[in-house]
Short mmCIF file of C-alpha atoms and ligand atoms in Angstrom, two decimals:
data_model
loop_
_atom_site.label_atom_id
_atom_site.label_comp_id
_atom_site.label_asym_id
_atom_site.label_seq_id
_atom_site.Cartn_x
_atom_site.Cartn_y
_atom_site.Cartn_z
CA UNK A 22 48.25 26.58 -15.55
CA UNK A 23 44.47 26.56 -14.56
CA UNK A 24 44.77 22.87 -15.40
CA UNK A 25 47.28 22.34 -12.79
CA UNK A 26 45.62 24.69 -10.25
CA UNK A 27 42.66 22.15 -11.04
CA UNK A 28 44.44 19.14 -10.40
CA UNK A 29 46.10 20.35 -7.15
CA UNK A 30 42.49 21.15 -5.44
CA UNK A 31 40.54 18.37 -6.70
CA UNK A 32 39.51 16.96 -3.57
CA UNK A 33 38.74 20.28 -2.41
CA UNK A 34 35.80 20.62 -5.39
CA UNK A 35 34.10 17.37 -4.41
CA UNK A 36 31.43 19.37 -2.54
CA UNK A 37 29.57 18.50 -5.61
CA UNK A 38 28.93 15.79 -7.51
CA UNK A 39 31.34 16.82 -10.76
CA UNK A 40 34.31 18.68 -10.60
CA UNK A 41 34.38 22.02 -11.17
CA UNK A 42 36.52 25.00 -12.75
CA UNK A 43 36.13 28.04 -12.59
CA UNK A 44 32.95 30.44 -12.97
CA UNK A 45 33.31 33.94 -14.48
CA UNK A 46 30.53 36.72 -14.19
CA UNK A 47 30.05 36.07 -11.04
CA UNK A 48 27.61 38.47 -9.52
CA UNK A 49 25.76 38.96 -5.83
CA UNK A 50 27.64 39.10 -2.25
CA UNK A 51 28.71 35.76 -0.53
CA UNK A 52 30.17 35.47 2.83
CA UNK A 53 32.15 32.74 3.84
CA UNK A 54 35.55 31.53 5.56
CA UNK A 55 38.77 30.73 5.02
CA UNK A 56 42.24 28.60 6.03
CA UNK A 57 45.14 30.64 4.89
CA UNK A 58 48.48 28.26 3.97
CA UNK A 59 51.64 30.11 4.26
CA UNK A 60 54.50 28.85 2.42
CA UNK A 61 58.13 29.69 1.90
CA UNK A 62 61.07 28.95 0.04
CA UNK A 63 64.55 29.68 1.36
CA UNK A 64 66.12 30.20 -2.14
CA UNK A 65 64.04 30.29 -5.28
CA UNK A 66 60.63 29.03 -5.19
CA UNK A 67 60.25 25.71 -7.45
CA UNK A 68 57.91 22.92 -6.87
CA UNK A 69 59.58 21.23 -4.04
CA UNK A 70 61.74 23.58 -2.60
CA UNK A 71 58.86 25.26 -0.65
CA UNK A 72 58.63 25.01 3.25
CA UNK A 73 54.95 24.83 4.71
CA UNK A 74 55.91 28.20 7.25
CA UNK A 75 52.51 27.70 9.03
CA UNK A 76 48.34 27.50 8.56
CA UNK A 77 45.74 29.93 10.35
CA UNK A 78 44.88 27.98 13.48
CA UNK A 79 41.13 28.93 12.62
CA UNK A 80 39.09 29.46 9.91
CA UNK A 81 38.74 33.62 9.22
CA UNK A 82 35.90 35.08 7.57
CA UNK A 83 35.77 36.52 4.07
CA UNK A 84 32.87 38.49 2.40
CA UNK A 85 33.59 38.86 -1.62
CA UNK A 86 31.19 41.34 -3.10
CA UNK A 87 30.78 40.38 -6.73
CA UNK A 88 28.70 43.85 -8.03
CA UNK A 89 31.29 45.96 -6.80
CA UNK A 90 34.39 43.92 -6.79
CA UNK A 91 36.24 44.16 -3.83
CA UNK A 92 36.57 41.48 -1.01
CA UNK A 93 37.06 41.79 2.71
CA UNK A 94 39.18 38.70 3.78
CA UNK A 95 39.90 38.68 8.12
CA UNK A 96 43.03 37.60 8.97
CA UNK A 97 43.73 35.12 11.68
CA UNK A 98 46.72 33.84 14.16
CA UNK A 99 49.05 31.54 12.44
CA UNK A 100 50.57 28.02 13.93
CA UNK A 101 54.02 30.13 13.94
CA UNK A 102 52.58 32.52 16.68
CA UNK A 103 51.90 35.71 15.34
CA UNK A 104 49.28 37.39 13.37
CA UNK A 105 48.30 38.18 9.18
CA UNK A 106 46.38 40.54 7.96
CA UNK A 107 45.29 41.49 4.34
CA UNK A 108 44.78 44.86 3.42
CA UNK A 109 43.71 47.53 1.25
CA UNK A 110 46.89 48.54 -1.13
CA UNK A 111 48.38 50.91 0.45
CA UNK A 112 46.67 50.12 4.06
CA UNK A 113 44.48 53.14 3.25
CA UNK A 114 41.18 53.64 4.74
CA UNK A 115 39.64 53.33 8.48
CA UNK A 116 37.72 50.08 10.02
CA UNK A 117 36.84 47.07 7.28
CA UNK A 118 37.67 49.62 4.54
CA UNK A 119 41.30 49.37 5.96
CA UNK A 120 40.82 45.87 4.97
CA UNK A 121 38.73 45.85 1.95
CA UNK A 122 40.98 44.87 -1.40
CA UNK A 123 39.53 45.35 -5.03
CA UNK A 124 39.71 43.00 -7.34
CA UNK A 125 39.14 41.99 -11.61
CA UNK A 126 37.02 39.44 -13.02
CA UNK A 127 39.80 37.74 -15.31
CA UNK A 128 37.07 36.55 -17.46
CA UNK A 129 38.52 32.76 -17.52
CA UNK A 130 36.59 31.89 -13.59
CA UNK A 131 39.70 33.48 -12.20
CA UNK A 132 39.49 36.75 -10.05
CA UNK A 133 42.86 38.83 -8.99
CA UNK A 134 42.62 40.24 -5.84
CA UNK A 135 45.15 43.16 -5.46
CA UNK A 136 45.92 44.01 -1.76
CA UNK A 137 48.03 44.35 0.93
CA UNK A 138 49.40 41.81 3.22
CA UNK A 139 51.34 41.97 6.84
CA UNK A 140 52.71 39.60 9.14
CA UNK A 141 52.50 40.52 13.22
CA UNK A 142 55.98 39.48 14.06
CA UNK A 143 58.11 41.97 16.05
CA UNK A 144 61.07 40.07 15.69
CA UNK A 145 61.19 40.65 11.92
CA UNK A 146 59.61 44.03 12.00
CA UNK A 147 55.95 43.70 11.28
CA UNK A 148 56.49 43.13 7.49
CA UNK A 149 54.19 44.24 4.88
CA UNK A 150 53.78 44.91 1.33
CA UNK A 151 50.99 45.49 -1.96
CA UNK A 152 50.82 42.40 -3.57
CA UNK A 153 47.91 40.27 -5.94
CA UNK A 154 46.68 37.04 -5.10
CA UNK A 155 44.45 35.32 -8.12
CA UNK A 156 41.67 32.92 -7.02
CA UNK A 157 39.52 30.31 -9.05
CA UNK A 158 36.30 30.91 -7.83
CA UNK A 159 33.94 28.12 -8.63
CA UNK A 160 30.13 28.05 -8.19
CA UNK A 161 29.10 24.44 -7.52
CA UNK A 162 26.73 22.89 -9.94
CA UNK A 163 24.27 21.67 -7.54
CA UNK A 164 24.15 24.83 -5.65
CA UNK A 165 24.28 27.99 -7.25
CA UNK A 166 24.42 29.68 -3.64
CA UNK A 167 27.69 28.22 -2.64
CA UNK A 168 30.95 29.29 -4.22
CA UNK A 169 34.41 26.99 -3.62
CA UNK A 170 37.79 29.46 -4.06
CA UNK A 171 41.04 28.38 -4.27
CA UNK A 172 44.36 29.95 -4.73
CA UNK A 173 46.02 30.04 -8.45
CA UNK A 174 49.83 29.92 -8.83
CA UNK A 175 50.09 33.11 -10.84
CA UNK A 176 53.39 34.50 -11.38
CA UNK A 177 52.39 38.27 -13.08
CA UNK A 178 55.44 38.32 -15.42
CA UNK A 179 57.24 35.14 -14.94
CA UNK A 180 56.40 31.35 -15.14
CA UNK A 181 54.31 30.01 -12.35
CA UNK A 182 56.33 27.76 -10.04
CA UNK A 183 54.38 24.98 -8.91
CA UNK A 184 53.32 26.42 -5.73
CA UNK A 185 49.83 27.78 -5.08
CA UNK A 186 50.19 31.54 -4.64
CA UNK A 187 52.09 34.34 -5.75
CA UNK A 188 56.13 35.10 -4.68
CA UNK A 189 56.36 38.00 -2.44
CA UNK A 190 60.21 38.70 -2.92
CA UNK A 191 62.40 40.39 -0.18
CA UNK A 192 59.97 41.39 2.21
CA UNK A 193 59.98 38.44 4.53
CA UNK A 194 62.75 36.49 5.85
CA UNK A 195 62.15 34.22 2.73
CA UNK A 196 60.06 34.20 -0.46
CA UNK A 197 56.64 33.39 0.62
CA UNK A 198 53.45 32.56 -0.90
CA UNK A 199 49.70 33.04 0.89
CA UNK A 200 47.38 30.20 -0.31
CA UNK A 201 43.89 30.69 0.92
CA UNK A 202 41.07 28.56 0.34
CA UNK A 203 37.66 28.16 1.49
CA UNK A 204 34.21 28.43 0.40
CA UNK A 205 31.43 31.64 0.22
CA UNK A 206 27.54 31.33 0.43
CA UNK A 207 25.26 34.07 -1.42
CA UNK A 208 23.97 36.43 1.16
CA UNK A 209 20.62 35.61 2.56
CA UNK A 210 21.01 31.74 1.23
CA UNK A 211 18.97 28.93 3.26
CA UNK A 212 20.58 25.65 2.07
CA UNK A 213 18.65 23.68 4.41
CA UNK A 214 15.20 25.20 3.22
CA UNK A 215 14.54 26.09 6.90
CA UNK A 216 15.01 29.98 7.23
CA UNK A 217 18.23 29.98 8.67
CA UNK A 218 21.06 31.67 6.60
CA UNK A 219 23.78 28.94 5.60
CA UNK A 220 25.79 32.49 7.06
CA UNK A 221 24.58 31.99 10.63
CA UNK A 222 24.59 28.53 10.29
CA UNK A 223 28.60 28.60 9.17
CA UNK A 224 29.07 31.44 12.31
CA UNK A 225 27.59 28.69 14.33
CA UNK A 226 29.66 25.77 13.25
CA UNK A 227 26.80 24.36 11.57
CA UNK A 228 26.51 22.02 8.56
CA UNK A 229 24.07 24.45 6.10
CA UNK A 230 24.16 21.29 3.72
CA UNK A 231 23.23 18.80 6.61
CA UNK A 232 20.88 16.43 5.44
CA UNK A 233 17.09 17.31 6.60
CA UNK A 234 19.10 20.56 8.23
CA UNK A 235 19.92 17.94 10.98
CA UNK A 236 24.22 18.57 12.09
CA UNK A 237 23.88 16.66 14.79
CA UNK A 238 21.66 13.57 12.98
CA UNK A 239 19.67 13.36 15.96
CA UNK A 240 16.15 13.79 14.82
CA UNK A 241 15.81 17.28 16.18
CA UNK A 242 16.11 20.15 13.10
CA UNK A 243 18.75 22.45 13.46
CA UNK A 244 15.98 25.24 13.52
CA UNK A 245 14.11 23.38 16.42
CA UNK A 246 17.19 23.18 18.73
CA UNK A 247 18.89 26.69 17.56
CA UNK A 248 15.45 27.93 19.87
CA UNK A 249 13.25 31.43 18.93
CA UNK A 250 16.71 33.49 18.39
CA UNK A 251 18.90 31.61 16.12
CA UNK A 252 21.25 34.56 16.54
CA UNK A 253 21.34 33.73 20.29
CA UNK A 254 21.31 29.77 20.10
CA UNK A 255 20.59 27.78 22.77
CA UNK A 256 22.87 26.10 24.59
CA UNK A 257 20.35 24.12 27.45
CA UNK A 258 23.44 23.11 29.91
CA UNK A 259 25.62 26.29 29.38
CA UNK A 260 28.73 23.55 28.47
CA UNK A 261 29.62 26.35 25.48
CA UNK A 262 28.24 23.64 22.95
CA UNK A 263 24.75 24.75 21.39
CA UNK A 264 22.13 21.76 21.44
CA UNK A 265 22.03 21.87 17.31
CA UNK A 266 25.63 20.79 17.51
CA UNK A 267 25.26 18.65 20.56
CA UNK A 268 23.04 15.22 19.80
CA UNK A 269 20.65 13.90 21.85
CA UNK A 270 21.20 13.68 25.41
CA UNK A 271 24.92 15.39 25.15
CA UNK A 272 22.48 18.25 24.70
CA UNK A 273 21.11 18.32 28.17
CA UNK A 274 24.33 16.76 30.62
CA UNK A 275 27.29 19.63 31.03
CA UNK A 276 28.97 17.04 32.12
CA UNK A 277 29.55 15.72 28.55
CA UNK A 278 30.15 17.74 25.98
CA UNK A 279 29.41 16.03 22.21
CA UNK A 280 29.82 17.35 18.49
CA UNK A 281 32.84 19.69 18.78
CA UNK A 282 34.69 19.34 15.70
CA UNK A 283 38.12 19.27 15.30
CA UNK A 284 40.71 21.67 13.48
CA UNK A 285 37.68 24.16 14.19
CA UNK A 286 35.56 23.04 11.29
CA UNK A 287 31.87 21.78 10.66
CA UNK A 288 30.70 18.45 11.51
CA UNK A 289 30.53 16.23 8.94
CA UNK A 290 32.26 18.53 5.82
CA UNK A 291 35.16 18.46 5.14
CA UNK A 292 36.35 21.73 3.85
CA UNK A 293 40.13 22.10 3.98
CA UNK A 294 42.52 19.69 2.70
CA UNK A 295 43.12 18.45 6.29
CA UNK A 296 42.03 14.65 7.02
CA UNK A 297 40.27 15.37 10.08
CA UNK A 298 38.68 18.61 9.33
CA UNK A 299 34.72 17.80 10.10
CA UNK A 300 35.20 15.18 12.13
CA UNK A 301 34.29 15.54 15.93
CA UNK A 302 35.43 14.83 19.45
CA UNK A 303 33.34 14.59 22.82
CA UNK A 304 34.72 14.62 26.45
CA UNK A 305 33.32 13.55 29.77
CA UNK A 306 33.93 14.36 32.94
CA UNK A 307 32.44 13.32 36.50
CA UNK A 308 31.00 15.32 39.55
CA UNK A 309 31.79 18.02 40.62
CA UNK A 310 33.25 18.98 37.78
CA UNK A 311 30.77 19.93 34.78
CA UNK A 312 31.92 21.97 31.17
CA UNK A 313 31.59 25.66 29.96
CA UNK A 314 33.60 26.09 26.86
CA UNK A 315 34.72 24.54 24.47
CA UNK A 316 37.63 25.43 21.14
CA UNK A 317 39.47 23.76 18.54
CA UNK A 318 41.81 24.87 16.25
CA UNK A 319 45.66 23.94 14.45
CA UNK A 320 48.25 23.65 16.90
CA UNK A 321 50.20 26.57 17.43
CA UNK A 322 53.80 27.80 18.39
CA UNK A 323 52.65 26.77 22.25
CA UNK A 324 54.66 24.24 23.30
CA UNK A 325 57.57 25.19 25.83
CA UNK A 326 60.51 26.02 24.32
CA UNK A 327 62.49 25.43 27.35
CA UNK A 328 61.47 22.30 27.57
CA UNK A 329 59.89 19.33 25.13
CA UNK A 330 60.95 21.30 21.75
CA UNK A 331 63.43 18.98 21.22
CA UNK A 332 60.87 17.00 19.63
CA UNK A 333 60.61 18.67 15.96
CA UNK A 334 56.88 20.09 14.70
CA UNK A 335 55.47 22.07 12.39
CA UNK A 336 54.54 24.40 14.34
CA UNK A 337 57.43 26.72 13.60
CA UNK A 338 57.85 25.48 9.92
CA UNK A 339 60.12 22.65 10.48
CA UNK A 340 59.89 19.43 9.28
CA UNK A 341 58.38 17.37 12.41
CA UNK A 342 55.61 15.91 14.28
CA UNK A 343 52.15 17.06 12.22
CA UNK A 344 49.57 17.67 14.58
CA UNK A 345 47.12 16.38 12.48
CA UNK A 346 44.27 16.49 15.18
CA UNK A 347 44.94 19.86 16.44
CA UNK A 348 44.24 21.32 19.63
CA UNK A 349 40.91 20.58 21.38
CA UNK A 350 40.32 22.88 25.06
CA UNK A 351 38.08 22.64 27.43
CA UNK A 352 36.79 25.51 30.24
CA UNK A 353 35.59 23.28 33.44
CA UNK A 354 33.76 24.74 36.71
CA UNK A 355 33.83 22.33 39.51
CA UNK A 356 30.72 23.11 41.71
CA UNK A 357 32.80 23.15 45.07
CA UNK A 358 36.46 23.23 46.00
CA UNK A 359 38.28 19.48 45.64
CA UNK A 360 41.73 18.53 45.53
CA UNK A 361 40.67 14.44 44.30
CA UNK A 362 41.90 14.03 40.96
CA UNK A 363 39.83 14.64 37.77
CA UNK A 364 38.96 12.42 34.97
CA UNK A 365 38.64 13.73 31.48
CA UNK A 366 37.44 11.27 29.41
CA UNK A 367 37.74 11.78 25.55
CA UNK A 368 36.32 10.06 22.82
CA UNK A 369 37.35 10.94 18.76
CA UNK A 370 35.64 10.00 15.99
CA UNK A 371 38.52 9.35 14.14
CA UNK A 372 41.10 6.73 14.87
CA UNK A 373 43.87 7.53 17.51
CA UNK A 374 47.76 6.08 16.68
CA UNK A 375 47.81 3.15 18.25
CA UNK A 376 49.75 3.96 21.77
CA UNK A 377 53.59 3.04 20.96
CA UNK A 378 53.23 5.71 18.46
CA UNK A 379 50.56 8.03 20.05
CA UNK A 380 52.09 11.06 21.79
CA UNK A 381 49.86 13.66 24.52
CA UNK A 382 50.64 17.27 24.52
CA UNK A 383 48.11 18.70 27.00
CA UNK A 384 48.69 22.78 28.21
CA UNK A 385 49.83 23.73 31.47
CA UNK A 386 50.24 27.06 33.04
CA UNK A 387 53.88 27.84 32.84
CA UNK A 388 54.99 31.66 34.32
CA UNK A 389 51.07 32.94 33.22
CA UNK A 390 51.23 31.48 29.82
CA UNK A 391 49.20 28.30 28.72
CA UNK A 392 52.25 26.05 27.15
CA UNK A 393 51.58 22.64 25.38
CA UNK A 394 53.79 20.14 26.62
CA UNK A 395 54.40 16.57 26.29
CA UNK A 396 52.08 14.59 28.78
CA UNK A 397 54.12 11.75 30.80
CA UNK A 398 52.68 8.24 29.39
CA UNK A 399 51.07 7.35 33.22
CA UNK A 400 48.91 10.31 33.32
CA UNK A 401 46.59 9.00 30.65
CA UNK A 402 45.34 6.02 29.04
CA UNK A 403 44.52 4.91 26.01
CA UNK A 404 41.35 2.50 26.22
CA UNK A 405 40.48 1.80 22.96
CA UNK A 406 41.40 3.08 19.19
CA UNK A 407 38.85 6.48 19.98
CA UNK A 408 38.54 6.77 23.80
CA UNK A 409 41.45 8.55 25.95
CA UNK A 410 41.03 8.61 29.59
CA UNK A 411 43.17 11.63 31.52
CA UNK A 412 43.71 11.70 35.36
CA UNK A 413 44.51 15.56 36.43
CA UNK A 414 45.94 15.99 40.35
CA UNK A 415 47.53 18.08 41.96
CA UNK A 416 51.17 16.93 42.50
CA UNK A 417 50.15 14.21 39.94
CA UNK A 418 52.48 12.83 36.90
CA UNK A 419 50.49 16.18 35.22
CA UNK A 420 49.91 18.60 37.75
CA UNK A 421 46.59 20.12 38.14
CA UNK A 422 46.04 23.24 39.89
CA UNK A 423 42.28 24.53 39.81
CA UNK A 424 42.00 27.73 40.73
CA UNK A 425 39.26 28.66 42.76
CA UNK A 426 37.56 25.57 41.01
CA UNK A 427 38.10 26.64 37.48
CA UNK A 428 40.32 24.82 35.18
CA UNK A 429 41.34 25.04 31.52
CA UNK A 430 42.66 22.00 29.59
CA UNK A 431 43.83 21.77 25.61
CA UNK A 432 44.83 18.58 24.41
CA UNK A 433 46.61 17.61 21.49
CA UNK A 434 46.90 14.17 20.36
CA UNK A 435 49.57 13.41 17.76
CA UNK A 436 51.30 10.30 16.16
CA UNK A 437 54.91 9.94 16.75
CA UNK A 438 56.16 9.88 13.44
CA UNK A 439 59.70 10.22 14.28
CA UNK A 440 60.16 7.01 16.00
CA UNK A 441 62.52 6.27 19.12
CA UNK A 442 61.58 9.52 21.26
CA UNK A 443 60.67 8.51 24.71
CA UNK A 444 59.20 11.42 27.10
CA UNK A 445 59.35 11.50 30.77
CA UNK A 446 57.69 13.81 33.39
CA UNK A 447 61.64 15.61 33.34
CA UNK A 448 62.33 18.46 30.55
CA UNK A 449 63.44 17.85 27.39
CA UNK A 450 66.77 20.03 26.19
CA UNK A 451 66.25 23.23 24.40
CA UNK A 452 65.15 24.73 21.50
CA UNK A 453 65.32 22.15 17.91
CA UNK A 454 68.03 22.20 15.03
CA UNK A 455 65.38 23.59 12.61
CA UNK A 456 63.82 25.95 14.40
CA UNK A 457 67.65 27.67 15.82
CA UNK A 458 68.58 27.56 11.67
CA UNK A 459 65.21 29.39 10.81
CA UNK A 460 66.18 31.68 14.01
CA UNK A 461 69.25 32.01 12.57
CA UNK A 462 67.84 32.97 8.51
CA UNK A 463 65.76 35.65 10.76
CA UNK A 464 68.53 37.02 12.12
CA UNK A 465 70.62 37.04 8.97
CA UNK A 466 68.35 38.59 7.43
CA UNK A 467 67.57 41.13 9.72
CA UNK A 468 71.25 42.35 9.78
CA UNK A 469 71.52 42.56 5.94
CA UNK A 470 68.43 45.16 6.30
CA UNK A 471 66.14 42.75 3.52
CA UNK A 472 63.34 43.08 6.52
CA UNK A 473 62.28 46.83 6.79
CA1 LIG B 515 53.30 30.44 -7.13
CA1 LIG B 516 19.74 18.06 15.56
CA1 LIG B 517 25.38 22.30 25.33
CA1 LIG B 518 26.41 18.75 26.97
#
């Protein structure tokens, strides 16, 4: 079993040079994050059988206290729409003790947590139940300070079944299975050598194992452009990207923003099993206009169901477009009122599909909500294999309405993997075959009274 569990994660464990199993005895307090995996199986779980249901759309914190045994994991949104938490059994206790779940040292570098666990979703009632999740918890060999977890498949009583996690039965619409996996630094740990906690440093999308403590790799220390209060870094042009993360120039022009990574990770690491994860994207944009903020995360349940759904994703479970890039949003100030059009020019580190296959969803305010929607081909460009160029007007093939001279704008570029679907500045029909039979397992289930 832990052979298998091995197998499944190896490219997770190549933080180090050698791969790794698991470390028992593990004492101290790490802090770290996490990218929870939900799966489910619609009849019984086997290798193969299981649907992915959804992913957090960020990273979540964890803290694991290894003296005391008990671990605080932070739940997160999921792709599907609504919210997880894990909990104490029982959900006993006020504040981060509500949330706090003991756990035992299985001796073999595995460590079952024992905790609750609730999904936010109305529709089904707000499930939740006590359950156990084992982890391998690894320390890696070339830095005891940093500890890689992953989930086990452990079946208490039965035969594991080839899916990471363990089977919570007849509490959710179907049999799922929570896979988490991340990594956990020692409290107080400086990778970098430089004073600044690899904690901070992860809080702050920073790379603690950066070579010379440099994420950006432009000659400036990460200490040197974090300023005197690391706690409060500095961000020179207030574009919502600190100068550590920002290289060179990008540092002092709001006007570009550089070094935002996608899928909400850390430049250059890898940490999640996700292609992209680590890599980075930077925008540009021309007077008046200038940046404030910047996100990125998984895509999640935000495109408009009345309208381009008909295209299949994976944001509600179903088999479907993969938006392997996830969403990337900007927050944009223009300095006076202006009704010319705005250019948003983006440029990805990684490859784009080449443009018969590349497909736009970019968010638009539909009755108050932000909605991802399919852009029309003419109101973008695709210049070369990393560079997107967007034009934004009002009454344009992608209507832009700045209010008061603020705008907001999420982008998700994704590969058309289905082949033949053509998109037009019209709607789309309704809601997808998938998604209307998972509606309809909801519902089933709902009436038979298997969701409380
Ligand atoms: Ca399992
Ligand atoms: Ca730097
Ligand atoms: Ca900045
Ligand atoms: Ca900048």
């Amino acid at each position: 079993m832990k052979l298998k569990a091995a197998l499944m994660v190896t490219p997770l464990l190549m933080i180090g040079s050698a791969v790794m199993a698991g470390t028992p005895g593990l004492t101290g307090i790490y802090h770290g994050q996490h990218l929870i995996t939900m799966r489910g199986c619609p009849g019984a779980c086997q290798a193969g059988s299981e649907l992915v249901l959804g992913k957090g759309i960020q990273n979540a914190d964890w803290s694991w206290n290894f003296d005391e045994d008990w671990v605080l994991i932070r739940g997160t949104t999921l792709t599907v729409g609504f919210d997880y938490e894990v909990q104490s059994i029982g959900n006993q206790g006020q504040g981060d003790d509500r949330l706090t779940a003991g756990f035992t040292d299985n001796l073999d570098g595995t460590y079952t947590v024992y905790h609750g666990f609730q999904i936010y979703n109305p529709n089904v009632g707000n499930p939740r139940t006590d359950t156990s999740t084992t982890f391998e918890i690894t320390e890696d060999p070339d830095n005891p300070n940093l500890v890689v977890i992953t989930t086990v498949d452990d079946e208490p009583g039965g035969v594991p079944d080839g899916i990471p996690g363990t089977q919570i039965v007849g509490v959710f619409p179907m049999t799922v299975q929570p896979d988490f996996e991340g990594s956990a630094r020692l409290e107080g740990s400086s990778s970098g050598g430089d004073g600044i906690s690899d904690q901070l440093k992860e809080q702050l999308g920073l790379n603690p194992d950066a070579d010379n403590a440099d994420t950006d790799g432009d000659g400036l220390p990460d200490a040197e452009e974090l300023g005197a209060d690391p706690e409060n870094p500095l961000d020179s042009d207030a574009d919502g990207v600190i100068d550590a993360l920002e290289p060179g120039e990008a540092a002092q022009d709001p006007r570009l923003v550089a070094g935002a990574a996608l899928l909400d990770g850390i430049p250059g690491r890898q940490v999640t099993g996700d292609a992209l994860s680590g890599t980075t994207a930077e925008a540009s944009v021309g007077e008046p206009w200038r940046f404030t903020g910047v996100t990125s995360g998984y895509m999640s349940l935000a495109t408009d169901p009345d309208g381009d759904s008909a295209i299949p994703d994976t944001t509600r479970g179903d088999a479907g477009l993969e938006y392997q890039y996830g969403f990337i949003r900007f927050d944009m100030q223009a300095s006076a009122m202006i009704s010319d059009p705005v250019t948003v020019r983006l440029t990805f580190q990684a490859t784009l599909p080449e443009s018969s296959r590349l497909l736009l969803y970019a968010t638009q305010a539909i009755d108050g909500n932000e909605r991802y929607q399919v852009m029309a081909s003419d109101a973008y460009q695709r210049l070369d294999d990393h560079t997107l160029e967007i034009r934004l007007y009002d009454n344009g093939p992608w209507d832009l309405n700045p209010v008061a001279g603020v705008l907001t704008f999420g982008v998700a570029p994704v590969e058309n993997t289905l082949g033949g679907h053509q998109e037009s500045s019209g709607n789309g029909g309704g809601i997808g075959g998938a998604a209307l039979a998972l509606l309809a397992i909801l519902a089933a289930c709902r009436r038979r009274g298997a969701v409380p």
